[in-house]
Amino acid sequence: MADYSKMIEGLRRVFNSGVTKSYEWRKKQLDGMLKLLEENRDKIAQGLKEDLHKSSLEAAVYEIDFCRNDLIETMNNLKDWMKPEKVKKGLLNIMDTAYIQREPYGVALVMGAWNYPIQITVLPVLGAIAAGNCVVLKPSELAASTAKILEELIPKYLDNDCVKVVNGGIPETTALLKERFDYIFYTGNTMVGKIIMKAAAEYLTPVTLELGGKSPVYVDENSDLNLVARRVTWGKLVNAGQTCIAPDYVMCKKELQEKLVEECKKAIDEYYPDPAKSEDYCRIINERHLNRVKKLIEGSGKVVIGGQVEEGEKYVSPTVLTDCKATDPVMMEEVFGPVLPIMPVNSAEEAIDFINKGEKPLAMYIFAKDHAVAQKFLDNTSSGGFVFNDTMMHAGLMSLPFGGVGGSGMGGYHGFHTFDTFCHKRSVLERKHGGEAMVAIRYPPYTQKKGSIVRWIMKKKPQKSGIRTLIPYFLFGTIFAVLFKVYGLQNKIPFLR
């Protein structure tokens, strides 16, 4: 292993020189990343094919172009994002300048995941660079081909003094976590997330944890089951179910189960007529995960669709299980594979109770014609994201922060939210060098008159509608305008003595 202490010391030295803080440097790196994506499309797609059997369309839409669009959004808006954000002021600070200055943390560690090894790895790096940080990137070793490509290409397109790529497995990750970073961004499972957080606590390093969990689907009895089946099976089977926000399981009334299965079968047959031979159907990342998914199938519910496993090919067919119980293995952990359990419930209230007994999920999907059903779940549960009448589509809207809550993680990103994640929001108050008469009231000795005036200036009142809310500001401004004219800024105001 390389000497990570020296590497990080070098990155911190470069950061402290201020080179990464300029708009010009940030823009140049983003331009470089854009060229990387555009000039190496085929190479990246081939790496994704080798790692996960991803089709060229999934490689483009969910990986390369997803990053490219986020990157273009960042490039188009970076100047505005870097500007100080003005804040509201009260009477006490009416003459001051107050704003939030977004500034980079310093040296950031980004730890990618194997299931979307370009999107999930590159997006945080883009935000970290846009915010002006130096970056250490650790791709997942499980997506070995893609990790090798990133290690090869990033030094060619980005500033190698400010952005480093570290490949390797557990030993390299463990060694990196012993070092002091200014921010850590991790995507992966909850168990490793806890290890990351413990390591970060040593130096009080802030973290973003993009984890996972069991993202539920609830299907109301009045739903269009054809629509539900098409959207749920699509969300479940993209990337062979290896998506952190994939619909994990379905809850519906017992009488809907059979009809829903029929519609799911139609949708699967349409999407993947022969999934084992389909170029559009992905594979499980490795044998260990395949055997895990296989055990979930064997020990849970009733297999009504699929259930085939080919270990040599790392293939699990699109699978639907019915009559699952809360105690079944498939309901005890995140599935993270192309297996859809259906657990009958008697009502929406029962579904809500079941959700609330577990960890807060990364996403929640509610299907109903009546918006009141969705509102009931929205008001009485908690999740990272919430989608009504579809699955996963919220992740593609860059104006929405993507992230979890509780057991599904902390923090959010995508678009501006990635930039904002990697920025420290510095509170700035600027006051002129003079005008002592304006602030003399705060100094001892304290008098009853001073106290009355200070309390009047600082006192907040419930908001009232209409022009009456502006009267105190008008009076205050008028009084001080007169005092400035009569006494000048350099003199003390008599009633403050």
PDB file of N, CA and C in Angstrom, residues 129-163:
ATOM      1  N   ILE A 129     -15.412  18.657  -6.062  1.00  0.00           N
ATOM      2  CA  ILE A 129     -14.540  19.526  -6.855  1.00  0.00           C
ATOM      3  C   ILE A 129     -15.200  20.880  -7.085  1.00  0.00           C
ATOM      4  N   ALA A 130     -16.491  20.864  -7.437  1.00  0.00           N
ATOM      5  CA  ALA A 130     -17.213  22.117  -7.663  1.00  0.00           C
ATOM      6  C   ALA A 130     -17.197  23.006  -6.423  1.00  0.00           C
ATOM      7  N   ALA A 131     -17.183  22.379  -5.255  1.00  0.00           N
ATOM      8  CA  ALA A 131     -17.141  23.136  -3.998  1.00  0.00           C
ATOM      9  C   ALA A 131     -15.732  23.610  -3.647  1.00  0.00           C
ATOM     10  N   GLY A 132     -14.721  23.117  -4.399  1.00  0.00           N
ATOM     11  CA  GLY A 132     -13.354  23.584  -4.186  1.00  0.00           C
ATOM     12  C   GLY A 132     -12.500  22.714  -3.291  1.00  0.00           C
ATOM     13  N   ASN A 133     -12.887  21.462  -3.125  1.00  0.00           N
ATOM     14  CA  ASN A 133     -12.130  20.537  -2.278  1.00  0.00           C
ATOM     15  C   ASN A 133     -11.082  19.761  -3.072  1.00  0.00           C
ATOM     16  N   CYS A 134     -10.074  19.271  -2.376  1.00  0.00           N
ATOM     17  CA  CYS A 134      -9.240  18.196  -2.901  1.00  0.00           C
ATOM     18  C   CYS A 134      -9.944  16.879  -2.580  1.00  0.00           C
ATOM     19  N   VAL A 135      -9.699  15.849  -3.384  1.00  0.00           N
ATOM     20  CA  VAL A 135     -10.483  14.616  -3.259  1.00  0.00           C
ATOM     21  C   VAL A 135      -9.590  13.381  -3.316  1.00  0.00           C
ATOM     22  N   VAL A 136      -9.883  12.442  -2.414  1.00  0.00           N
ATOM     23  CA  VAL A 136      -9.371  11.075  -2.526  1.00  0.00           C
ATOM     24  C   VAL A 136     -10.569  10.200  -2.882  1.00  0.00           C
ATOM     25  N   LEU A 137     -10.491   9.539  -4.010  1.00  0.00           N
ATOM     26  CA  LEU A 137     -11.575   8.681  -4.477  1.00  0.00           C
ATOM     27  C   LEU A 137     -11.207   7.223  -4.259  1.00  0.00           C
ATOM     28  N   LYS A 138     -12.098   6.496  -3.584  1.00  0.00           N
ATOM     29  CA  LYS A 138     -11.919   5.053  -3.376  1.00  0.00           C
ATOM     30  C   LYS A 138     -13.091   4.324  -4.045  1.00  0.00           C
ATOM     31  N   PRO A 139     -12.891   3.842  -5.303  1.00  0.00           N
ATOM     32  CA  PRO A 139     -13.958   3.058  -5.945  1.00  0.00           C
ATOM     33  C   PRO A 139     -14.119   1.710  -5.257  1.00  0.00           C
ATOM     34  N   SER A 140     -15.254   1.072  -5.470  1.00  0.00           N
ATOM     35  CA  SER A 140     -15.476  -0.252  -4.919  1.00  0.00           C
ATOM     36  C   SER A 140     -14.655  -1.281  -5.676  1.00  0.00           C
ATOM     37  N   GLU A 141     -13.958  -2.114  -4.935  1.00  0.00           N
ATOM     38  CA  GLU A 141     -13.143  -3.161  -5.549  1.00  0.00           C
ATOM     39  C   GLU A 141     -13.994  -4.277  -6.162  1.00  0.00           C
ATOM     40  N   LEU A 142     -15.289  -4.355  -5.787  1.00  0.00           N
ATOM     41  CA  LEU A 142     -16.143  -5.408  -6.333  1.00  0.00           C
ATOM     42  C   LEU A 142     -16.456  -5.169  -7.808  1.00  0.00           C
ATOM     43  N   ALA A 143     -16.552  -3.918  -8.217  1.00  0.00           N
ATOM     44  CA  ALA A 143     -16.713  -3.581  -9.632  1.00  0.00           C
ATOM     45  C   ALA A 143     -15.314  -3.304 -10.176  1.00  0.00           C
ATOM     46  N   ALA A 144     -14.539  -4.365 -10.316  1.00  0.00           N
ATOM     47  CA  ALA A 144     -13.097  -4.251 -10.557  1.00  0.00           C
ATOM     48  C   ALA A 144     -12.761  -3.576 -11.888  1.00  0.00           C
ATOM     49  N   SER A 145     -13.492  -3.911 -12.935  1.00  0.00           N
ATOM     50  CA  SER A 145     -13.190  -3.333 -14.251  1.00  0.00           C
ATOM     51  C   SER A 145     -13.411  -1.824 -14.258  1.00  0.00           C
ATOM     52  N   THR A 146     -14.531  -1.402 -13.692  1.00  0.00           N
ATOM     53  CA  THR A 146     -14.834   0.028 -13.648  1.00  0.00           C
ATOM     54  C   THR A 146     -13.847   0.763 -12.748  1.00  0.00           C
ATOM     55  N   ALA A 147     -13.485   0.156 -11.627  1.00  0.00           N
ATOM     56  CA  ALA A 147     -12.515   0.783 -10.720  1.00  0.00           C
ATOM     57  C   ALA A 147     -11.179   0.997 -11.420  1.00  0.00           C
ATOM     58  N   LYS A 148     -10.754   0.021 -12.202  1.00  0.00           N
ATOM     59  CA  LYS A 148      -9.491   0.137 -12.938  1.00  0.00           C
ATOM     60  C   LYS A 148      -9.557   1.256 -13.970  1.00  0.00           C
ATOM     61  N   ILE A 149     -10.705   1.387 -14.631  1.00  0.00           N
ATOM     62  CA  ILE A 149     -10.881   2.446 -15.630  1.00  0.00           C
ATOM     63  C   ILE A 149     -10.786   3.824 -14.975  1.00  0.00           C
ATOM     64  N   LEU A 150     -11.442   3.993 -13.821  1.00  0.00           N
ATOM     65  CA  LEU A 150     -11.377   5.279 -13.119  1.00  0.00           C
ATOM     66  C   LEU A 150      -9.954   5.588 -12.675  1.00  0.00           C
ATOM     67  N   GLU A 151      -9.251   4.586 -12.196  1.00  0.00           N
ATOM     68  CA  GLU A 151      -7.867   4.780 -11.759  1.00  0.00           C
ATOM     69  C   GLU A 151      -6.977   5.197 -12.930  1.00  0.00           C
ATOM     70  N   GLU A 152      -7.280   4.681 -14.099  1.00  0.00           N
ATOM     71  CA  GLU A 152      -6.487   4.990 -15.291  1.00  0.00           C
ATOM     72  C   GLU A 152      -6.820   6.367 -15.862  1.00  0.00           C
ATOM     73  N   LEU A 153      -8.125   6.704 -15.918  1.00  0.00           N
ATOM     74  CA  LEU A 153      -8.544   7.904 -16.640  1.00  0.00           C
ATOM     75  C   LEU A 153      -8.486   9.197 -15.829  1.00  0.00           C
ATOM     76  N   ILE A 154      -8.835   9.137 -14.556  1.00  0.00           N
ATOM     77  CA  ILE A 154      -8.933  10.377 -13.781  1.00  0.00           C
ATOM     78  C   ILE A 154      -7.623  11.160 -13.752  1.00  0.00           C
ATOM     79  N   PRO A 155      -6.462  10.529 -13.575  1.00  0.00           N
ATOM     80  CA  PRO A 155      -5.218  11.317 -13.604  1.00  0.00           C
ATOM     81  C   PRO A 155      -4.943  11.984 -14.951  1.00  0.00           C
ATOM     82  N   LYS A 156      -5.533  11.451 -16.014  1.00  0.00           N
ATOM     83  CA  LYS A 156      -5.314  12.028 -17.347  1.00  0.00           C
ATOM     84  C   LYS A 156      -6.168  13.272 -17.589  1.00  0.00           C
ATOM     85  N   TYR A 157      -7.281  13.376 -16.883  1.00  0.00           N
ATOM     86  CA  TYR A 157      -8.226  14.454 -17.168  1.00  0.00           C
ATOM     87  C   TYR A 157      -8.353  15.483 -16.043  1.00  0.00           C
ATOM     88  N   LEU A 158      -7.962  15.123 -14.834  1.00  0.00           N
ATOM     89  CA  LEU A 158      -8.100  16.033 -13.694  1.00  0.00           C
ATOM     90  C   LEU A 158      -6.736  16.378 -13.113  1.00  0.00           C
ATOM     91  N   ASP A 159      -6.709  17.392 -12.289  1.00  0.00           N
ATOM     92  CA  ASP A 159      -5.476  17.851 -11.645  1.00  0.00           C
ATOM     93  C   ASP A 159      -4.983  16.780 -10.672  1.00  0.00           C
ATOM     94  N   ASN A 160      -3.887  16.132 -11.026  1.00  0.00           N
ATOM     95  CA  ASN A 160      -3.396  15.017 -10.224  1.00  0.00           C
ATOM     96  C   ASN A 160      -2.818  15.455  -8.884  1.00  0.00           C
ATOM     97  N   ASP A 161      -2.569  16.745  -8.722  1.00  0.00           N
ATOM     98  CA  ASP A 161      -2.105  17.249  -7.424  1.00  0.00           C
ATOM     99  C   ASP A 161      -3.261  17.388  -6.434  1.00  0.00           C
ATOM    100  N   CYS A 162      -4.481  17.392  -6.952  1.00  0.00           N
ATOM    101  CA  CYS A 162      -5.652  17.671  -6.113  1.00  0.00           C
ATOM    102  C   CYS A 162      -6.651  16.522  -6.040  1.00  0.00           C
ATOM    103  N   VAL A 163      -6.573  15.599  -6.985  1.00  0.00           N
ATOM    104  CA  VAL A 163      -7.506  14.478  -7.027  1.00  0.00           C
ATOM    105  C   VAL A 163      -6.716  13.179  -7.150  1.00  0.00           C
TER     106      VAL A 163
END
